[in-house]
Amino acid sequence: MRKVRVGLLGCGLVGTGVVEVLAETSERWAALGVEIALSRIAVRDLNRPRSPLVRREWLTANWREVSAAGDVDVVLEAMGGVEPAFEAVRTALAHGKTVITANKELLAAHGVALRAVARGHGAVLLNEATVLGGVPVIHLLDTYFKINRIRALRGIVNGTCNHVLTRMDETGCSLEEALSEAKAKGYAEPDPTYDLSGWDARAKLKILIEHTLGIAVPVDRIPCTGIAHVSPLDIAAVRALGGKLRLVAEARTAEGGALMAGVGPQVVFPGDPLYAVDGVDNALMVSAAALKRALGAAGFATAVYPLAVPAAGLPAVRSEPTRVSTM
Ligand SMILES: NC(=O)c1ccc[n+]([C@@H]2O[C@H](COP(=O)([O-])OP(=O)(O)OC[C@H]3O[C@@H](n4cnc5c(N)ncnc54)[C@H](OP(=O)(O)O)[C@@H]3O)[C@@H](O)[C@H]2O)c1
């Protein structure tokens, strides 16, 4: 049996979910000849009530006792935010550990630097959960799409905003009412600013641009408009046109290599694959050279539709994203 010694940074919503999934899947891992041994968890507050699956002796308030531990091979980062997550992940990579993170804010800010640390120390940095939830889109882009020259991305990558816009369209309610409902269902954070401002979608777009177009653009150079000011009148006007309002993230390379990218509300019409994406679902369209159209979908709360179409066949962009410079 191969033993993988795991340390966890953070034990909130995601971290607790990791503990539960590891407990639930231990027999399946064993069938594969792998024992996942979790023995260290860094948290902020040692006295906070935790899941009964979280053993008291695993907890530490010092993340270095996870990131630099000699008895940890793989570090799962689920602290969120940029600091101290950056230092904790950098330390783990500098110790040659594999790091798996769900933190899009961290990767959008420091992904390039962290990958350089990983390369320099023979470590591995994995970030599948940063984009499109449980759908392995990063793996798909890094492998299946790698030999194709990806020219454009377009998608709905924030479930909270999509749910709010869907409910406003379905019921005629205000943004505040749709948001209250989303919070009650656990689809929105108590402070939804990061989602409604479009910053969450922008961070995810930046990560997707790196994995597909190979361009490391600073996240704050990507133009971004959120949905915080969308009113029921806006939704009604869009509906009268036969469309739906959606927060769309997109990027493409123009002739000469310039990057066009942006996040903002767009009117999508029937015939546009994004028109069918409602509620907390996510979707991503990928346009690549030398690929015919292919459609795939996955269930659960998030879904990905990797559409590979010739670049010339891209749907018309209704609000053209502003040009940003290539790095
Ligand atoms: N929630 C989602 O649905 C979702 C989906 C995809 C990705 N993500 C990403 O996953 C990450 C975690 O999200 P979450 O919702 O699980 O956050 P959360 O519930 O706020 O949990 C954060 C955890 O990190 C711990 N922590 C914070 N600062 C710390 C410090 N200085 N030292 C040690 N521990 C510290 C907290 O400790 P205490 O428990 O003691 O407070 C808590 O356990 C974020 O990057 C988020 O963007 C979340």
XYZ file of C-alpha atoms and ligand atoms in Angstrom:
375
model
C 0.000 0.000 0.000
C 1.420 3.416 -0.992
C 0.959 5.959 1.803
C 0.361 9.613 0.886
C 0.771 11.888 3.903
C -1.555 14.877 3.642
C -1.681 18.213 5.448
C -4.572 20.643 5.166
C -4.345 24.448 5.292
C -7.771 25.663 6.402
C -10.771 23.714 7.629
C -13.776 25.863 6.689
C -16.391 24.964 4.083
C -13.959 23.488 1.552
C -11.459 22.064 4.078
C -14.190 20.261 6.023
C -15.524 18.921 2.737
C -12.052 17.560 1.975
C -11.907 15.808 5.374
C -15.331 14.265 4.757
C -14.529 13.141 1.211
C -11.226 11.603 2.313
C -13.064 9.666 5.042
C -15.830 8.551 2.665
C -13.450 7.447 -0.088
C -10.784 5.664 1.989
C -11.940 2.217 0.818
C -11.815 3.280 -2.829
C -8.302 4.627 -2.350
C -7.299 1.369 -0.652
C -8.656 -0.568 -3.642
C -6.248 1.490 -5.769
C -3.385 0.596 -3.429
C -3.218 4.069 -1.861
C -3.669 5.137 1.752
C -4.394 8.851 2.166
C -3.200 9.725 5.679
C -4.379 13.133 6.936
C -2.607 14.146 10.129
C -2.117 17.930 10.181
C -4.627 20.770 9.730
C -3.877 24.486 10.106
C -6.738 26.715 11.254
C -7.039 30.215 12.672
C -9.142 29.418 15.736
C -8.319 26.190 17.596
C -11.469 26.479 19.718
C -13.996 26.743 16.895
C -16.436 23.785 16.785
C -15.479 21.343 13.979
C -16.802 18.230 12.284
C -16.422 15.111 14.492
C -14.165 13.756 11.729
C -11.579 16.454 12.539
C -9.375 15.123 15.348
C -8.221 17.678 17.909
C -4.614 16.416 17.753
C -4.434 17.214 14.016
C -5.064 20.944 14.570
C -2.472 23.701 14.728
C -2.785 27.474 14.560
C 0.639 27.683 12.887
C 0.495 26.968 9.135
C 4.280 26.330 9.090
C 3.595 23.118 11.022
C 1.805 21.929 7.867
C 3.735 23.628 5.041
C 7.199 22.754 6.370
C 6.341 19.455 8.096
C 8.725 16.590 7.377
C 5.860 14.090 7.570
C 3.622 15.746 4.947
C 3.928 14.938 1.209
C 0.869 16.744 -0.137
C -0.526 20.063 1.103
C -4.143 20.950 0.349
C -4.668 24.709 0.598
C -8.202 25.797 1.504
C -7.518 28.927 3.564
C -8.608 31.422 0.931
C -7.312 34.960 0.436
C -3.834 35.990 -0.633
C -2.002 36.227 2.706
C -0.927 34.138 4.507
C -1.983 31.599 1.842
C 0.776 32.795 -0.527
C 3.513 32.354 2.063
C 2.092 29.009 3.205
C 1.909 27.632 -0.359
C 5.311 29.072 -1.298
C 6.856 27.423 1.779
C 5.301 24.044 0.984
C 6.526 24.195 -2.635
C 9.995 25.255 -1.478
C 10.009 22.078 0.630
C 9.321 20.053 -2.524
C 5.741 19.193 -1.610
C 2.829 18.800 -3.991
C 0.326 21.590 -3.346
C -3.319 21.422 -4.384
C -5.233 24.671 -4.070
C -8.817 25.843 -4.620
C -7.776 29.489 -4.192
C -8.381 31.481 -7.385
C -7.589 34.800 -5.699
C -4.140 33.503 -4.746
C -3.400 32.057 -8.182
C -4.666 35.150 -9.982
C -2.281 37.265 -7.881
C 0.752 34.967 -7.629
C 0.280 31.960 -9.919
C 3.341 32.746 -12.042
C 5.608 33.202 -9.003
C 4.319 30.034 -7.333
C 4.801 27.953 -10.478
C 8.380 29.258 -10.665
C 8.982 28.162 -7.043
C 7.495 24.752 -7.874
C 9.749 24.353 -10.925
C 12.794 25.410 -8.916
C 12.180 22.793 -6.216
C 10.835 19.885 -8.244
C 7.425 20.415 -6.662
C 3.959 20.279 -8.228
C 1.210 22.914 -8.008
C -2.300 21.757 -8.930
C -5.316 24.050 -9.099
C -8.186 22.127 -10.691
C -10.772 23.355 -8.157
C -10.106 27.035 -8.854
C -12.300 27.057 -11.979
C -15.655 25.375 -12.735
C -15.898 23.569 -9.402
C -15.864 19.786 -9.704
C -15.449 19.669 -13.482
C -11.849 18.813 -14.456
C -11.553 21.585 -17.026
C -7.960 22.547 -16.162
C -6.844 18.956 -16.758
C -8.777 18.903 -20.019
C -7.148 22.133 -21.198
C -3.662 21.075 -20.067
C -3.868 17.703 -21.813
C -6.536 17.125 -24.452
C -6.431 20.670 -25.800
C -2.679 21.100 -25.419
C -1.762 20.248 -29.007
C -4.421 22.527 -30.423
C -3.747 26.203 -30.592
C -6.548 27.630 -28.463
C -7.638 30.985 -29.841
C -10.582 31.983 -27.701
C -12.440 31.278 -24.469
C -15.928 32.356 -23.548
C -17.906 31.252 -20.560
C -20.062 31.673 -17.505
C -17.739 30.985 -14.585
C -19.512 32.436 -11.542
C -22.450 30.392 -10.262
C -23.608 33.032 -7.763
C -24.079 35.712 -10.442
C -25.682 33.260 -12.838
C -28.145 32.139 -10.178
C -29.046 35.737 -9.299
C -29.560 36.727 -12.970
C -31.575 33.563 -13.637
C -33.916 34.181 -10.695
C -34.369 37.860 -11.625
C -35.365 36.717 -15.128
C -37.665 33.935 -13.921
C -39.483 35.855 -11.174
C -39.043 39.566 -11.927
C -37.561 40.035 -8.445
C -34.864 42.541 -7.477
C -31.173 41.705 -7.262
C -31.376 41.964 -3.469
C -34.241 39.449 -3.322
C -32.457 37.017 -5.654
C -29.311 37.391 -3.564
C -31.158 36.673 -0.283
C -32.536 33.513 -1.836
C -29.054 32.522 -3.079
C -27.612 33.049 0.421
C -30.401 30.956 1.979
C -29.572 28.129 -0.458
C -25.827 28.414 0.225
C -25.106 29.700 -3.312
C -23.777 33.072 -2.135
C -21.242 34.132 0.492
C -22.438 36.312 3.416
C -20.410 39.098 1.716
C -21.091 38.641 -2.016
C -18.931 41.594 -3.152
C -16.211 39.438 -4.737
C -18.814 37.648 -6.871
C -21.123 40.563 -7.783
C -18.199 42.830 -8.731
C -17.090 40.273 -11.332
C -13.709 39.906 -9.580
C -14.231 36.187 -8.984
C -14.975 35.651 -12.690
C -11.997 37.861 -13.615
C -9.610 35.826 -11.419
C -10.914 32.609 -13.022
C -10.541 34.106 -16.508
C -6.948 35.050 -15.751
C -6.225 31.454 -14.648
C -7.923 30.079 -17.781
C -5.936 32.478 -20.004
C -2.692 31.162 -18.508
C -3.696 27.539 -19.056
C -4.945 28.037 -22.607
C -3.436 31.058 -24.306
C -0.216 30.857 -22.261
C -0.328 34.556 -21.428
C 0.309 35.817 -17.875
C -1.702 39.037 -17.871
C -1.940 40.932 -14.540
C -5.451 40.349 -13.228
C -6.153 44.066 -12.734
C -5.420 44.715 -16.429
C -8.478 42.690 -17.406
C -11.486 45.030 -17.794
C -14.281 43.971 -15.479
C -17.875 45.027 -14.903
C -20.032 43.174 -12.399
C -23.792 42.842 -11.996
C -24.317 44.747 -8.718
C -26.306 47.499 -10.479
C -28.508 45.308 -12.671
C -32.176 46.192 -12.109
C -35.445 44.352 -12.867
C -35.982 46.957 -15.640
C -32.703 45.877 -17.308
C -33.775 42.239 -17.128
C -37.210 43.061 -18.569
C -35.654 45.031 -21.445
C -33.333 42.135 -22.298
C -36.212 39.677 -22.102
C -38.248 41.869 -24.497
C -35.384 41.489 -26.989
C -35.634 37.692 -26.651
C -32.402 37.307 -24.723
C -31.038 36.681 -21.255
C -28.519 38.761 -19.333
C -25.446 36.762 -18.278
C -22.084 37.624 -16.712
C -19.681 36.468 -19.422
C -15.906 36.088 -19.194
C -14.025 35.930 -22.466
C -10.606 36.173 -23.995
C -9.118 35.760 -27.434
C -5.877 36.397 -29.216
C -6.014 38.777 -32.155
C -3.743 38.803 -35.198
C -0.271 39.782 -34.054
C -0.733 38.110 -30.676
C -2.564 40.914 -28.821
C -4.866 39.667 -26.084
C -8.485 40.801 -25.947
C -10.127 39.956 -22.646
C -12.919 41.100 -20.389
C -15.652 40.232 -17.920
C -19.067 41.864 -18.069
C -22.810 41.456 -18.477
C -23.813 40.388 -22.003
C -27.130 39.722 -23.677
C -27.138 36.124 -24.910
C -29.717 34.897 -27.426
C -31.146 31.466 -28.316
C -28.569 29.670 -30.446
C -25.739 30.878 -28.242
C -24.646 27.856 -26.114
C -24.526 30.137 -23.065
C -28.266 30.826 -23.420
C -29.037 27.384 -21.970
C -26.869 27.881 -18.887
C -29.138 28.728 -15.954
C -28.897 28.805 -12.163
C -25.581 27.909 -10.554
C -24.364 26.052 -13.654
C -21.100 27.138 -15.257
C -20.040 26.684 -18.872
C -16.921 27.223 -20.903
C -16.530 27.358 -24.683
C -13.098 26.848 -26.133
C -12.245 27.709 -29.723
C -9.180 26.072 -31.148
C -7.592 25.678 -34.514
C -7.914 22.325 -36.278
C -10.719 20.953 -34.158
C -14.250 20.200 -35.171
C -17.202 21.035 -32.971
C -17.491 18.811 -29.942
C -19.926 19.113 -27.090
C -19.513 17.602 -23.658
C -21.432 18.205 -20.476
C -21.138 17.207 -16.869
C -23.709 17.218 -14.101
C -23.676 18.448 -10.517
C -23.710 22.127 -9.682
C -21.249 23.062 -12.396
C -20.983 21.988 -15.986
C -18.533 22.503 -18.802
C -19.325 22.529 -22.482
C -15.998 22.436 -24.265
C -16.957 23.604 -27.724
C -14.140 23.356 -30.185
C -15.023 25.343 -33.275
C -12.860 26.976 -35.923
C -12.017 30.501 -34.773
C -13.882 31.959 -37.740
C -17.057 30.330 -36.435
C -17.055 32.147 -33.101
C -20.361 33.655 -32.044
C -20.436 37.414 -32.469
C -19.303 39.249 -29.357
C -21.932 41.780 -28.426
C -19.888 43.847 -26.016
C -16.376 43.765 -27.355
C -13.860 43.403 -24.517
C -11.251 46.097 -24.229
C -7.785 45.383 -25.532
C -5.142 44.497 -22.939
C -1.474 44.184 -23.633
C 0.310 40.904 -24.212
C 3.070 39.929 -21.800
N -16.807 27.773 -0.762
C -16.829 27.312 -2.003
O -17.859 26.842 -2.515
C -15.567 27.316 -2.823
C -15.571 26.745 -4.112
C -14.372 26.726 -4.849
C -13.243 27.282 -4.305
N -13.285 27.855 -3.054
C -12.050 28.419 -2.514
O -11.628 27.593 -1.419
C -10.929 28.408 -0.458
C -11.534 28.198 0.912
O -12.897 28.589 0.900
P -13.862 28.292 2.145
O -15.223 28.676 1.675
O -13.645 26.925 2.658
O -13.325 29.361 3.210
P -13.659 29.414 4.789
O -14.898 28.641 5.082
O -13.599 30.843 5.182
O -12.429 28.643 5.480
C -11.152 29.190 5.598
C -10.330 28.323 6.537
O -8.978 28.807 6.586
C -8.592 28.977 7.944
N -7.654 30.098 8.049
C -7.843 31.372 7.646
N -6.757 32.114 7.914
C -5.857 31.292 8.500
C -4.549 31.462 9.025
N -3.941 32.651 9.016
N -3.909 30.386 9.544
C -4.508 29.169 9.566
N -5.766 28.947 9.086
C -6.422 30.000 8.568
C -9.871 29.241 8.707
O -9.670 28.872 10.077
P -10.891 28.890 11.139
O -11.750 27.696 10.784
O -10.240 28.730 12.452
O -11.595 30.192 10.954
C -10.846 28.313 7.982
O -10.772 27.014 8.511
C -11.025 29.842 -0.979
O -9.848 30.131 -1.701
C -12.213 29.802 -1.926
O -12.120 30.789 -2.944
C -14.406 27.867 -2.308
